[in-house]
Coordinates of C-alpha atoms (C1' of nucleotides) in Angstrom, one line a residue:
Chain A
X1 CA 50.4 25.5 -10.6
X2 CA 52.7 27.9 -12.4
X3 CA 54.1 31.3 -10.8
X4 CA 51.4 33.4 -9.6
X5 CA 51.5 36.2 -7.2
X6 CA 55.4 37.5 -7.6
X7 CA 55.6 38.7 -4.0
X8 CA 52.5 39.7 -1.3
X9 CA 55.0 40.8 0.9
X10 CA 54.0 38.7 4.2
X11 CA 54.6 35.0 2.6
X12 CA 57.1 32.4 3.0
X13 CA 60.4 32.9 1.9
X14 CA 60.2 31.1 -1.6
X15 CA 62.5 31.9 -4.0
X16 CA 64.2 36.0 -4.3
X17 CA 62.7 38.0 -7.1
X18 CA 65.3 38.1 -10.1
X19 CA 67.1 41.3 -10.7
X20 CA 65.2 41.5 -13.9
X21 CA 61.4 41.0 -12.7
X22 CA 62.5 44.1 -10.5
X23 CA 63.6 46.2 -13.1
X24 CA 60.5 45.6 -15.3
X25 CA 58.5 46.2 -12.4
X26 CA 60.3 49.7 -12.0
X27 CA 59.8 50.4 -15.5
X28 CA 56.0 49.8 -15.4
X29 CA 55.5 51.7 -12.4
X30 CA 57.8 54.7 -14.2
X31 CA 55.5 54.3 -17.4
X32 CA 52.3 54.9 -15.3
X33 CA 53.8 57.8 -13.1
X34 CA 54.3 59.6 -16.9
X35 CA 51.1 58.6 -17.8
X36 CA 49.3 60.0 -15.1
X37 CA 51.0 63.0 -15.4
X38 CA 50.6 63.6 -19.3
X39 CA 46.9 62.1 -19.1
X40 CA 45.4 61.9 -16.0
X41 CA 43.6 59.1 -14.0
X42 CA 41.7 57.9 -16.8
X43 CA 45.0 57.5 -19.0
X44 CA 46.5 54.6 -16.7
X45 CA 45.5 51.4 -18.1
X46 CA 47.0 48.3 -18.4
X47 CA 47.7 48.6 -22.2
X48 CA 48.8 51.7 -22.1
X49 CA 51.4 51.5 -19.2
X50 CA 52.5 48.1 -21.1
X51 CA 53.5 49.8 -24.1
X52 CA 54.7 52.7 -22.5
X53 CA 57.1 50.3 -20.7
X54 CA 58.1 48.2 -23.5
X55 CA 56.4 44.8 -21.6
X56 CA 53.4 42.5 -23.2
X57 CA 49.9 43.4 -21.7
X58 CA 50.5 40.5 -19.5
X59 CA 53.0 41.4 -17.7
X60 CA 51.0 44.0 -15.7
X61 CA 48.8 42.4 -14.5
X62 CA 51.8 39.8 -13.4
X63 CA 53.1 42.5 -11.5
X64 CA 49.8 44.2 -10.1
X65 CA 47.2 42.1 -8.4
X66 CA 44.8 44.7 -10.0
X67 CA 44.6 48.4 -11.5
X68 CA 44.0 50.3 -8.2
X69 CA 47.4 49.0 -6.8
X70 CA 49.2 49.8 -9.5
X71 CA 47.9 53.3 -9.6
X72 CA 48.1 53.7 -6.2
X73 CA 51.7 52.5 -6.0
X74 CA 52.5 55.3 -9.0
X75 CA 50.9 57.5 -6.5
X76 CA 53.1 56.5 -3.6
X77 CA 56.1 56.7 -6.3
X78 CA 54.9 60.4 -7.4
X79 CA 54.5 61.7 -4.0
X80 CA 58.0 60.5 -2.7
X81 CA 59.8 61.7 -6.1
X82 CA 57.7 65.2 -5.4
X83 CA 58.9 65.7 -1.8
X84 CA 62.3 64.7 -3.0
X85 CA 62.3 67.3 -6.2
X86 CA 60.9 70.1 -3.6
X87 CA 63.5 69.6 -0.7
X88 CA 65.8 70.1 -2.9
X89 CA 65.1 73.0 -4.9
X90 CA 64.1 74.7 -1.4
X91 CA 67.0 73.6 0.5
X92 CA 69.3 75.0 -2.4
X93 CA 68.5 78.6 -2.7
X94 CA 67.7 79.4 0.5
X95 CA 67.2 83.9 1.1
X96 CA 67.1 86.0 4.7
X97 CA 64.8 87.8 3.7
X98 CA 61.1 87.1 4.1
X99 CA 59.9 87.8 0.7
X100 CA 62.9 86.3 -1.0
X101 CA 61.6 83.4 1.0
X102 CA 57.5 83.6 -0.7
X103 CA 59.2 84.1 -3.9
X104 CA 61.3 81.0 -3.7
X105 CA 58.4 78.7 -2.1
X106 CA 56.1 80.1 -4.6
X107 CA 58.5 79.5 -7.6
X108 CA 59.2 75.9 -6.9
X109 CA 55.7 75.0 -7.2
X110 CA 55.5 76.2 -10.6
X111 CA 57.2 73.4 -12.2
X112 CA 55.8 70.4 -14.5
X113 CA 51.9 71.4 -14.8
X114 CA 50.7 67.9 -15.6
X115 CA 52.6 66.1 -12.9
X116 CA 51.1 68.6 -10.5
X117 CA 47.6 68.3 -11.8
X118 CA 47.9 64.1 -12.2
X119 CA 49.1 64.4 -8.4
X120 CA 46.4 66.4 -6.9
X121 CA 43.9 64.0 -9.1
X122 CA 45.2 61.2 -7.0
X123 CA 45.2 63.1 -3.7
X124 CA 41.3 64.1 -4.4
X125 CA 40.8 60.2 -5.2
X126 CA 42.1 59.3 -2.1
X127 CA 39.1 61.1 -0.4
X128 CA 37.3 58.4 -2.0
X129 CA 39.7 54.8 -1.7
X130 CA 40.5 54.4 1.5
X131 CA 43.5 52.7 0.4
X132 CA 44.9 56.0 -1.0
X133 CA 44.4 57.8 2.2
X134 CA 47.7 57.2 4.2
X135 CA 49.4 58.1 1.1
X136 CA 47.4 61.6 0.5
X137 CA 48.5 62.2 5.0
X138 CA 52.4 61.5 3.6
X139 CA 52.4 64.2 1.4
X140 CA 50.9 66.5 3.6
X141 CA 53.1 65.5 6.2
X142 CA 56.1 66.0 3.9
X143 CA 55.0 69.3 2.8
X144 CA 54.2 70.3 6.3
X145 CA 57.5 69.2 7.2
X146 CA 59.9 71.1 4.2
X147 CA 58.2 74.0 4.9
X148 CA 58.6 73.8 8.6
X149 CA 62.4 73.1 7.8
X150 CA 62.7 76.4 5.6
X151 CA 61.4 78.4 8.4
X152 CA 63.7 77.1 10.7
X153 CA 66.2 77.6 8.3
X154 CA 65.8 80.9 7.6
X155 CA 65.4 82.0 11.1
X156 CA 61.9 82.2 11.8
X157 CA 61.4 79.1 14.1
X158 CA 57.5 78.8 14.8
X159 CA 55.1 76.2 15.9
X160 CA 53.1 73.2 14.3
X161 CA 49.8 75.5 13.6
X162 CA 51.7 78.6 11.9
X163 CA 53.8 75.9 9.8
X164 CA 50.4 74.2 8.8
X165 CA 49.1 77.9 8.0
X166 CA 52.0 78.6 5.6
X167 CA 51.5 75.3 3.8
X168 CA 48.0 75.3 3.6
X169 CA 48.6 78.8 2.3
X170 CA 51.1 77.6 -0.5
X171 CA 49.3 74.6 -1.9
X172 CA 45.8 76.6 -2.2
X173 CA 47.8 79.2 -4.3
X174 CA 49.8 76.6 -6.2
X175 CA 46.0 74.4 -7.2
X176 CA 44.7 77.5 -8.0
X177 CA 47.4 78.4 -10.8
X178 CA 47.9 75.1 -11.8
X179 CA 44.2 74.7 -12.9
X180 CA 43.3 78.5 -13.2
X181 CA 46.7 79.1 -14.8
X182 CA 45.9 83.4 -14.5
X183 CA 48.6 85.3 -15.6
X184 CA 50.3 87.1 -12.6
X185 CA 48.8 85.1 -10.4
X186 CA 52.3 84.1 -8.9
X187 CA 53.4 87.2 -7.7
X188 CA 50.2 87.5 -6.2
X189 CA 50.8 84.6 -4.2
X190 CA 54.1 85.6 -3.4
X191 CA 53.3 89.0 -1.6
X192 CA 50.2 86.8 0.2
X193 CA 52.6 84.5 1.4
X194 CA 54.9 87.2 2.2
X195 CA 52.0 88.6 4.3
X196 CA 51.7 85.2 6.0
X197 CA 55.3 84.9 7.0
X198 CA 54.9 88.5 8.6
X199 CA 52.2 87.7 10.4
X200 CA 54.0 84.9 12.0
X201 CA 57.3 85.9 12.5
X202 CA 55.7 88.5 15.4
Chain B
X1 CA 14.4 64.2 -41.4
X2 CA 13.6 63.7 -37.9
X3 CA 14.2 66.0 -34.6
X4 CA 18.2 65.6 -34.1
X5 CA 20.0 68.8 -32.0
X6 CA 17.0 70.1 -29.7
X7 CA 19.1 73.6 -29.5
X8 CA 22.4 74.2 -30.2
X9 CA 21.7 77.6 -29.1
X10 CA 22.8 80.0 -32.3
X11 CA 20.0 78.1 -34.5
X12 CA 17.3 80.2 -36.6
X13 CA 14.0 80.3 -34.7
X14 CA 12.5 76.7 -35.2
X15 CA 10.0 75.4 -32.5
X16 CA 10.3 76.8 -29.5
X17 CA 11.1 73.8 -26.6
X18 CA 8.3 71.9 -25.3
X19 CA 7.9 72.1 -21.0
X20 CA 8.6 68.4 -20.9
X21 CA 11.4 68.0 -22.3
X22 CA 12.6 71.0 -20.5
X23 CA 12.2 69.3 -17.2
X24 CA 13.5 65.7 -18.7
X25 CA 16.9 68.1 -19.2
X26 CA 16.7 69.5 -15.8
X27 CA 16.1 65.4 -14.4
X28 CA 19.2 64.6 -16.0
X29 CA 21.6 67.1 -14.8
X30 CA 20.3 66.6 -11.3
X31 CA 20.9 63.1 -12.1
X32 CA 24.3 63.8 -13.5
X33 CA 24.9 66.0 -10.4
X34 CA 24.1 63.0 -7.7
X35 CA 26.2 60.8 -9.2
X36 CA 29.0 63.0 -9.6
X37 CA 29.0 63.5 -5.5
X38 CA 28.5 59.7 -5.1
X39 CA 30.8 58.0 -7.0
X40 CA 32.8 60.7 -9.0
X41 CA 33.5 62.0 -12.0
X42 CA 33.6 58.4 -13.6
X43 CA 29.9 57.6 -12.3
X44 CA 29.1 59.9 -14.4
X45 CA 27.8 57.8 -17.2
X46 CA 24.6 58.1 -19.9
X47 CA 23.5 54.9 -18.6
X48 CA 23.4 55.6 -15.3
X49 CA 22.2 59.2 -15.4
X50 CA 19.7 58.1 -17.9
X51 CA 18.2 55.4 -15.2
X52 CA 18.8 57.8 -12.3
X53 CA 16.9 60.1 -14.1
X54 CA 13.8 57.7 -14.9
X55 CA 14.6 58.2 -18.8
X56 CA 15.5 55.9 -21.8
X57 CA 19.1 55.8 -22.3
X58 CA 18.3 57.9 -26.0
X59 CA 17.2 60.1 -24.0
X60 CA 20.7 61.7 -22.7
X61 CA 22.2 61.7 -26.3
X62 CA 19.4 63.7 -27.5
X63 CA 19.6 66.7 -25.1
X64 CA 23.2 66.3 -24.6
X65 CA 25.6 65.9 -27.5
X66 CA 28.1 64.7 -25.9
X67 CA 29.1 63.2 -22.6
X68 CA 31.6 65.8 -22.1
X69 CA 29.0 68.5 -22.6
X70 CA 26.9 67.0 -20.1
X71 CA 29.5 66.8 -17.3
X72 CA 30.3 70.4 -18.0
X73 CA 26.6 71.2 -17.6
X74 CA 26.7 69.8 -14.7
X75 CA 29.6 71.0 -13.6
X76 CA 28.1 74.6 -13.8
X77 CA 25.0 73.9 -12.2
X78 CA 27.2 72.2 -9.7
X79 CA 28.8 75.5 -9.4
X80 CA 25.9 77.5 -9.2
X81 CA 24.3 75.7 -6.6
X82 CA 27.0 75.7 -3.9
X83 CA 27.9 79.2 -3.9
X84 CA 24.3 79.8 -3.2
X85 CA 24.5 77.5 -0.4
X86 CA 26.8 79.0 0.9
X87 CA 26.0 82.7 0.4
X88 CA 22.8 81.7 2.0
X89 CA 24.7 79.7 4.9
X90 CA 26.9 82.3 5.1
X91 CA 25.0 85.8 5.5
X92 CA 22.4 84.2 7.5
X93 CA 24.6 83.9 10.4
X94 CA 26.8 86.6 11.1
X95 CA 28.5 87.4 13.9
X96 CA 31.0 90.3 14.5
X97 CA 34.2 88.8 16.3
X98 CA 36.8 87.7 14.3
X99 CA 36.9 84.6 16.0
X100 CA 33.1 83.6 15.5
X101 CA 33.5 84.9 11.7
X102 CA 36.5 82.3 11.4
X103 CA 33.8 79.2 12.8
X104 CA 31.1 80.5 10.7
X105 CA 33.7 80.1 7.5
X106 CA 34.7 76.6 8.0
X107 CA 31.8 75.1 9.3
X108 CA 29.9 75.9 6.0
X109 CA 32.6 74.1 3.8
X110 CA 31.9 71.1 6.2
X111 CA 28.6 69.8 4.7
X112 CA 28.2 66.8 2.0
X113 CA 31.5 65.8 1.4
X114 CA 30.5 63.6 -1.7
X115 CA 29.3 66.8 -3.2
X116 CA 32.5 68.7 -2.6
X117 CA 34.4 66.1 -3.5
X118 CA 32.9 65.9 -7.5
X119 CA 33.2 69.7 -7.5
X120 CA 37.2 69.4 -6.8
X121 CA 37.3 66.9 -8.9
X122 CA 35.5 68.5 -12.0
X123 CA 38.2 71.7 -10.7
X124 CA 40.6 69.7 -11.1
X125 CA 39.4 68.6 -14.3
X126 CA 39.1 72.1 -15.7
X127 CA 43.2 72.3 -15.6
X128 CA 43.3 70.0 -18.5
X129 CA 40.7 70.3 -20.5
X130 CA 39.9 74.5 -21.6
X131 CA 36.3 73.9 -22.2
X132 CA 36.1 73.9 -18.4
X133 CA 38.4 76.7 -17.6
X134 CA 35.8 79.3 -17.4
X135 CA 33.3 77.5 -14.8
X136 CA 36.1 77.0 -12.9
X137 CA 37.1 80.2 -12.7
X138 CA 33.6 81.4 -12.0
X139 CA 33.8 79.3 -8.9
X140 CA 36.9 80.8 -7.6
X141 CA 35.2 84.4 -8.5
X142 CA 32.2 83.3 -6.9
X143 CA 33.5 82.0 -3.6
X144 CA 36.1 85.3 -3.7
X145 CA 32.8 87.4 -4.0
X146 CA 31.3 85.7 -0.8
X147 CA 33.8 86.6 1.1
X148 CA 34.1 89.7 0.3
X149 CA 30.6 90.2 1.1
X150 CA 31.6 88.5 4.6
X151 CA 34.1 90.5 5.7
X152 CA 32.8 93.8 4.6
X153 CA 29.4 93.1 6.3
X154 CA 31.9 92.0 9.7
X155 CA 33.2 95.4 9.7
X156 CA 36.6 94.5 8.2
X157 CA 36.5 95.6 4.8
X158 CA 39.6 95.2 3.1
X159 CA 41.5 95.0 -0.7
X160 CA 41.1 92.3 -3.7
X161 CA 44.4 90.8 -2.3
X162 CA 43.3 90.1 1.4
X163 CA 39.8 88.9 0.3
X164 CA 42.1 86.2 -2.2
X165 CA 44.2 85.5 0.8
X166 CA 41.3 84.7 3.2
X167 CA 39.4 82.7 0.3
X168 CA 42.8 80.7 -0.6
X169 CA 43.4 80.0 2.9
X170 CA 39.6 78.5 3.5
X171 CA 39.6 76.6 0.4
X172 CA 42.8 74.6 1.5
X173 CA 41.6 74.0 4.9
X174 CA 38.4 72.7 3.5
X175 CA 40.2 70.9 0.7
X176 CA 42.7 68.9 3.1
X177 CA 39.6 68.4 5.5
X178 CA 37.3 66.7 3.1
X179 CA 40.0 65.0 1.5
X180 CA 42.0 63.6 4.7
X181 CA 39.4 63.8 7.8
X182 CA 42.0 64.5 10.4
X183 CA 40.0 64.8 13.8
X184 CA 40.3 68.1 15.0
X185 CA 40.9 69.5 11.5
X186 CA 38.3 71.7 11.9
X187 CA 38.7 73.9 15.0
X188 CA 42.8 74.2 14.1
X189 CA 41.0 75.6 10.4
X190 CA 39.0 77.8 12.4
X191 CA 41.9 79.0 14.7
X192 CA 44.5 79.6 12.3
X193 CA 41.4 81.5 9.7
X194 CA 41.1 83.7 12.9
X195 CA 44.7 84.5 12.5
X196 CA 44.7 85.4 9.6
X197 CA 41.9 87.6 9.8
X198 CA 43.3 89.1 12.5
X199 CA 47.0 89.8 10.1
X200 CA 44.9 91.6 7.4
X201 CA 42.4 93.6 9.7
X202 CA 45.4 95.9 11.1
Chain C
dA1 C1' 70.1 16.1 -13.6
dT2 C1' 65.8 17.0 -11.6
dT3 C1' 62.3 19.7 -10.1
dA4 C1' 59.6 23.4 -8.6
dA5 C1' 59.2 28.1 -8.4
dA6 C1' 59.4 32.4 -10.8
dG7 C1' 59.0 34.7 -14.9
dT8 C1' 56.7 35.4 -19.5
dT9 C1' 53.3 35.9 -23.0
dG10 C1' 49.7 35.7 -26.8
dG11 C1' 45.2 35.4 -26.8
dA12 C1' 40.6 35.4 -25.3
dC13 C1' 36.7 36.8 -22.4
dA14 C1' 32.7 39.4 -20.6
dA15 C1' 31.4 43.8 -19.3
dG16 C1' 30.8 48.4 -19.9
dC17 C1' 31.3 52.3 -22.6
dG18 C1' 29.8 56.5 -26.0
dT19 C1' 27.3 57.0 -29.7
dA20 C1' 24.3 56.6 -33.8
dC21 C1' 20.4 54.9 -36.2
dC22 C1' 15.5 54.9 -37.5
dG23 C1' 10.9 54.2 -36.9
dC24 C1' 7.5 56.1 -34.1
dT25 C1' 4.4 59.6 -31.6
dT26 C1' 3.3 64.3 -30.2
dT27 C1' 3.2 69.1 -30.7
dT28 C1' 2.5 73.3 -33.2
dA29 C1' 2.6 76.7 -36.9
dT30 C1' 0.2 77.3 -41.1
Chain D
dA1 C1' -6.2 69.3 -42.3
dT2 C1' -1.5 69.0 -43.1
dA3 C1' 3.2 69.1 -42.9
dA4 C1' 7.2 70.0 -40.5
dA5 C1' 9.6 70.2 -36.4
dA6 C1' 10.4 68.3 -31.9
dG7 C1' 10.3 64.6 -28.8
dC8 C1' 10.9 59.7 -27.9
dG9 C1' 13.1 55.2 -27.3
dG10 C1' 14.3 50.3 -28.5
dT11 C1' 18.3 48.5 -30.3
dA12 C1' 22.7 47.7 -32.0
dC13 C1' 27.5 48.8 -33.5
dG14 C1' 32.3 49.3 -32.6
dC15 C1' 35.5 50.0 -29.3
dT16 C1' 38.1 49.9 -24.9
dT17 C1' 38.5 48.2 -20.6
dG18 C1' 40.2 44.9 -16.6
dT19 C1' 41.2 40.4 -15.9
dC20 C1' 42.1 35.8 -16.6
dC21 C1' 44.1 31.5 -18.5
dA22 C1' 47.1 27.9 -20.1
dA23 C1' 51.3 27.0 -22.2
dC24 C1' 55.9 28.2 -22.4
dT25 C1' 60.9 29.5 -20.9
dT26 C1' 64.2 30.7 -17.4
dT27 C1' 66.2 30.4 -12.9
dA28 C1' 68.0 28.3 -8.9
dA29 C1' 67.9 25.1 -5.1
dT30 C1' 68.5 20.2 -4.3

DNA sequence: ATTAAAGTTGGACAAGCGTACCGCTTTTAT
DNA sequence: ATAAAAGCGGTACGCTTGTCCAACTTTAAT
């Protein structure tokens, strides 16, 4: 038999993947993230991400045993790149004051619509594949967990329920624009959140 | 030639629509409207809402133009049914203390999960496609509207931008509870919905 | 040098999809 | 009665999809 199955990850050792087959692998899972962003669920299929990518047909499904793991790997790469992007832009510019604080949690979220809405597709498809679910729990965990560092940060230290009461807070606000997309609807959220904080930090 | 578009709605007079096929329309979107909460938006197909619904397969393209205009339609009714549910859910039980109006609030959002699932995902949905926009928004207004309702008849009447920071905060709970089933979701929902009522109520 | 694994690829397959056609029956206004 | 509109439905077209296969080349361990 030729070479089937690249790696399960739980095999013998066999021969190490080629620096190459890596790279192409990186590139197809970067060609689905984009996709997913710019078209949604529906718009990751194997041709598609092929071309995107620059690879044969073939070569994806080389790579993936099957569509669902390669979409739910681009959802594993999307939620880690995500978490990434927003500890950074919080950790950056980082206010005393509690509504400079609202306005910057608010702000960040406002950034790259598709991506957003291609993410929360996934998360609401992980109440439905099982095998999405630990992955939808990671990004609520690392949301929970950036804004609990920004409130320590910024001097108002508080426990695990008001932490998941500001992040539940944000994220509702944030879906809402990104689908509803109302105009002054951020500054709204930024006073409600301000609100939240306040009744907190007491 | 023969009887193509039953009703475009903005047509001269014609014939006026036969009882039947009035009913065979109304088969279909509740057909259209189980599959949505059972398998999702891609269920969601004329050959399977056509044999749900105990109809030939012609049958859908005649009263529906398109598919998309068919998922919107039931979209809406999708809509329209669960805010009534849950007005009805809602001002039936009533209690005054903050604490029971918190339970009352996030128990309701806990029933059919499939159900709530298509209508976040059709939400969802609505963010990239405008035809959508406005029945998604008429959900947001709707649910807004319930609450207000709620909290005025509770004796805690307040401004647009509490009501819209109660709703917000419900939605997410519910959203991360249907979508992520963590045990004990529920009663830290309730709790922390109790705080906040209790932040906007001084 | 040999050999087997890994990587690579064009092409094909069956299945499912949305949609349109067109002959047919039923209703209804005249 | 008659004709037009509406309802009806079997069938088929064209397309896209996920997945698979068999042959080929490259890599690396022996």
């Amino acid at each position: 038999m030729s070479g089937r199955v690249p790696r399960g990850d739980g095999g013998k050792p066999g021969r190490k993947p080629q620096e190459r087959a890596l790279r192409r692998k990186e590139a197809l899972l970067d060609a689905a993230v984009a996709l997913l962003g710019e078209g949604g669920f529906t718009a990751v299929t194997h041709r598609a991400v092929a071309e995107r990518a620059g690879v044969p047909l073939a070569a994806t499904t080389y790579y993936f045993s099957s569509r669902d793991e390669l979409v739910a790997q681009a959802f594993a790469v999307l939620v880690e790149r995500d978490l990434r992007l927003m500890r950074d832009s919080l950790t950056r510019a980082c206010g005393d004051s509690l509504d400079e604080l609202a306005r910057t949690l608010v702000r960040t979220y406002a950034s790259d619509r598709g991506r957003q809405l291609g993410l929360w597709e996934l998360y609401l498809q992980a109440g439905r594949e099982p095998a999405l679910q630990h992955i939808a729990r990671a990004w609520t965990d690392g949301w929970d967990d950036i804004v609990r560092t920004l409130l320590d940060r910024s001097g108002h230290p508080c426990g695990r329920s008001e932490v998941r009461f500001v992040a539940t807070l944000v994220s509702g606000f944030w879906l809402e624009h990104i689908v509803e997309a109302r105009p002054g609807a951020l500054e709204q959220a930024a006073d409600m959140v301000t609100r939240a904080l306040r009744a907190i930090s007491t």
